[in-house]
Amino acid sequence: MKKTIALLTAAGMMLTAISPVMAADSAVESAVSEVEAVAAEESGILNESTDAYEESYVLIPSEDGRYDIPAIINVPTGEIKGAVVMLHGTGSTKNEAGDGYKTAAPVLSEKYGIATVRIDFTGYGDSEADDKLYDFSSAVNDAVSARNYVAANYDVDKFAVMGWSQGGTDALLSAGKLPELWDAVVTWAGAPDLSDMLSDEDYAEAQENGFFEMEYDFRGPSEVSLQWCEDVKNTDVLDVFSAYAGPVLAIYGTQDDTVDPVWSDRIVETSTNKDSATYPIEGMDHTFNVFSEEDLHSLHDAIDATGSFLAAEFSVSADSAAESVVESAAESVEG
């Protein structure tokens, strides 16, 4: 059983093939035009850059070249300890519910020295791709594309992946399928089991038409692919995640009635890393009370817990890398 942090302030079917990691040894050009960049800034989706950080809108080529991934990158102007790829949940967008990710990015950058890249999955937010392209494998590939874009264009070599709700599902899968790419994982109300989102009627519709329409109470419907349905039915997310040896922080609200808080415990119990922990926030709901708290204190509690955890893990990762270099040098001398 892993520890629970208290700060103040099932064997599954293999996923469909995930392509090899895109090379990150040279700069990757963003497809965004100056007109699009200005439009993004005027739309209000960006935080205004300050002396402490710079924020920009980019289009990242997908791993297979079929579409562009709309993304917002926030980078500290000072020392960069590492970067985190932020994955949104079901029906949401890169800025997340109540601008939760948009709010988090400047804090992580200015207070903790952590760069962030928040992306739109296919068919959501600014994405012009077909929403039926979204499934577990495409989500993992898009997370990797975002990571590699930052690695190729900024002085960053420590990376984490985080996700909110179904974004947490995708973060866990990313870490389990490609553990060598991620130094840490964070889930916000992470949902390893999405079976409650797929009814027998929806599955039958998808089998007949290749997709079903998912309804929301906060936006219009989306078309969800049969492949996503098969992923949900046949993937044991925690079994995939068990291949990851790095640390995970599972943050949840005690009043979450969308994703049972017990799943955060199970995420941490799956991990074998001594630094893995849960972080419960009393009285917080699935959307981190962004629609009920004027001061957003629950959201900021989660942001600070995330920042503290990642800053510490990036430091540990850097120390381990330095020790490895020293050991290798010593072995060379001895040899």
PDB file of N, CA and C in Angstrom, residues 87-90 92-102 164-165:
ATOM      1  N   LEU A  87      -3.286  16.184 -20.747  1.00  0.00           N
ATOM      2  CA  LEU A  87      -4.291  15.531 -21.579  1.00  0.00           C
ATOM      3  C   LEU A  87      -5.689  15.767 -21.008  1.00  0.00           C
ATOM      4  N   HIS A  88      -6.580  16.236 -21.868  1.00  0.00           N
ATOM      5  CA  HIS A  88      -7.929  16.577 -21.400  1.00  0.00           C
ATOM      6  C   HIS A  88      -8.854  15.371 -21.369  1.00  0.00           C
ATOM      7  N   GLY A  89      -9.976  15.554 -20.697  1.00  0.00           N
ATOM      8  CA  GLY A  89     -10.941  14.477 -20.520  1.00  0.00           C
ATOM      9  C   GLY A  89     -12.022  14.445 -21.583  1.00  0.00           C
ATOM     10  N   THR A  90     -13.016  13.599 -21.371  1.00  0.00           N
ATOM     11  CA  THR A  90     -14.073  13.337 -22.333  1.00  0.00           C
ATOM     12  C   THR A  90     -14.848  14.601 -22.701  1.00  0.00           C
ATOM     13  N   SER A  92     -13.936  17.415 -23.568  1.00  0.00           N
ATOM     14  CA  SER A  92     -13.348  18.680 -23.150  1.00  0.00           C
ATOM     15  C   SER A  92     -12.330  19.161 -24.186  1.00  0.00           C
ATOM     16  N   THR A  93     -11.517  20.133 -23.793  1.00  0.00           N
ATOM     17  CA  THR A  93     -10.517  20.714 -24.689  1.00  0.00           C
ATOM     18  C   THR A  93      -9.223  20.964 -23.919  1.00  0.00           C
ATOM     19  N   LYS A  94      -8.234  21.491 -24.611  1.00  0.00           N
ATOM     20  CA  LYS A  94      -6.898  21.677 -24.029  1.00  0.00           C
ATOM     21  C   LYS A  94      -6.873  22.566 -22.796  1.00  0.00           C
ATOM     22  N   ASN A  95      -7.802  23.528 -22.670  1.00  0.00           N
ATOM     23  CA  ASN A  95      -7.812  24.397 -21.491  1.00  0.00           C
ATOM     24  C   ASN A  95      -8.583  23.780 -20.330  1.00  0.00           C
ATOM     25  N   GLU A  96      -9.334  22.749 -20.610  1.00  0.00           N
ATOM     26  CA  GLU A  96     -10.084  21.963 -19.634  1.00  0.00           C
ATOM     27  C   GLU A  96     -11.226  22.730 -18.959  1.00  0.00           C
ATOM     28  N   ALA A  97     -11.990  21.976 -18.154  1.00  0.00           N
ATOM     29  CA  ALA A  97     -13.183  22.501 -17.499  1.00  0.00           C
ATOM     30  C   ALA A  97     -12.855  23.750 -16.687  1.00  0.00           C
ATOM     31  N   GLY A  98     -13.630  24.806 -16.902  1.00  0.00           N
ATOM     32  CA  GLY A  98     -13.416  26.026 -16.149  1.00  0.00           C
ATOM     33  C   GLY A  98     -12.030  26.605 -16.322  1.00  0.00           C
ATOM     34  N   ASP A  99     -11.388  26.313 -17.456  1.00  0.00           N
ATOM     35  CA  ASP A  99     -10.008  26.755 -17.722  1.00  0.00           C
ATOM     36  C   ASP A  99      -9.028  26.213 -16.685  1.00  0.00           C
ATOM     37  N   GLY A 100      -9.279  24.992 -16.220  1.00  0.00           N
ATOM     38  CA  GLY A 100      -8.422  24.404 -15.191  1.00  0.00           C
ATOM     39  C   GLY A 100      -6.971  24.274 -15.612  1.00  0.00           C
ATOM     40  N   TYR A 101      -6.731  23.798 -16.837  1.00  0.00           N
ATOM     41  CA  TYR A 101      -5.355  23.657 -17.325  1.00  0.00           C
ATOM     42  C   TYR A 101      -4.750  25.021 -17.665  1.00  0.00           C
ATOM     43  N   LYS A 102      -5.577  25.905 -18.202  1.00  0.00           N
ATOM     44  CA  LYS A 102      -5.094  27.262 -18.507  1.00  0.00           C
ATOM     45  C   LYS A 102      -4.646  27.962 -17.235  1.00  0.00           C
ATOM     46  N   TRP A 164      -6.691  14.442 -16.935  1.00  0.00           N
ATOM     47  CA  TRP A 164      -7.882  14.670 -16.106  1.00  0.00           C
ATOM     48  C   TRP A 164      -8.977  13.724 -16.603  1.00  0.00           C
ATOM     49  N   SER A 165      -9.532  12.919 -15.715  1.00  0.00           N
ATOM     50  CA  SER A 165     -10.609  11.993 -16.035  1.00  0.00           C
ATOM     51  C   SER A 165     -10.146  11.011 -17.124  1.00  0.00           C
TER      52      SER A 165
END
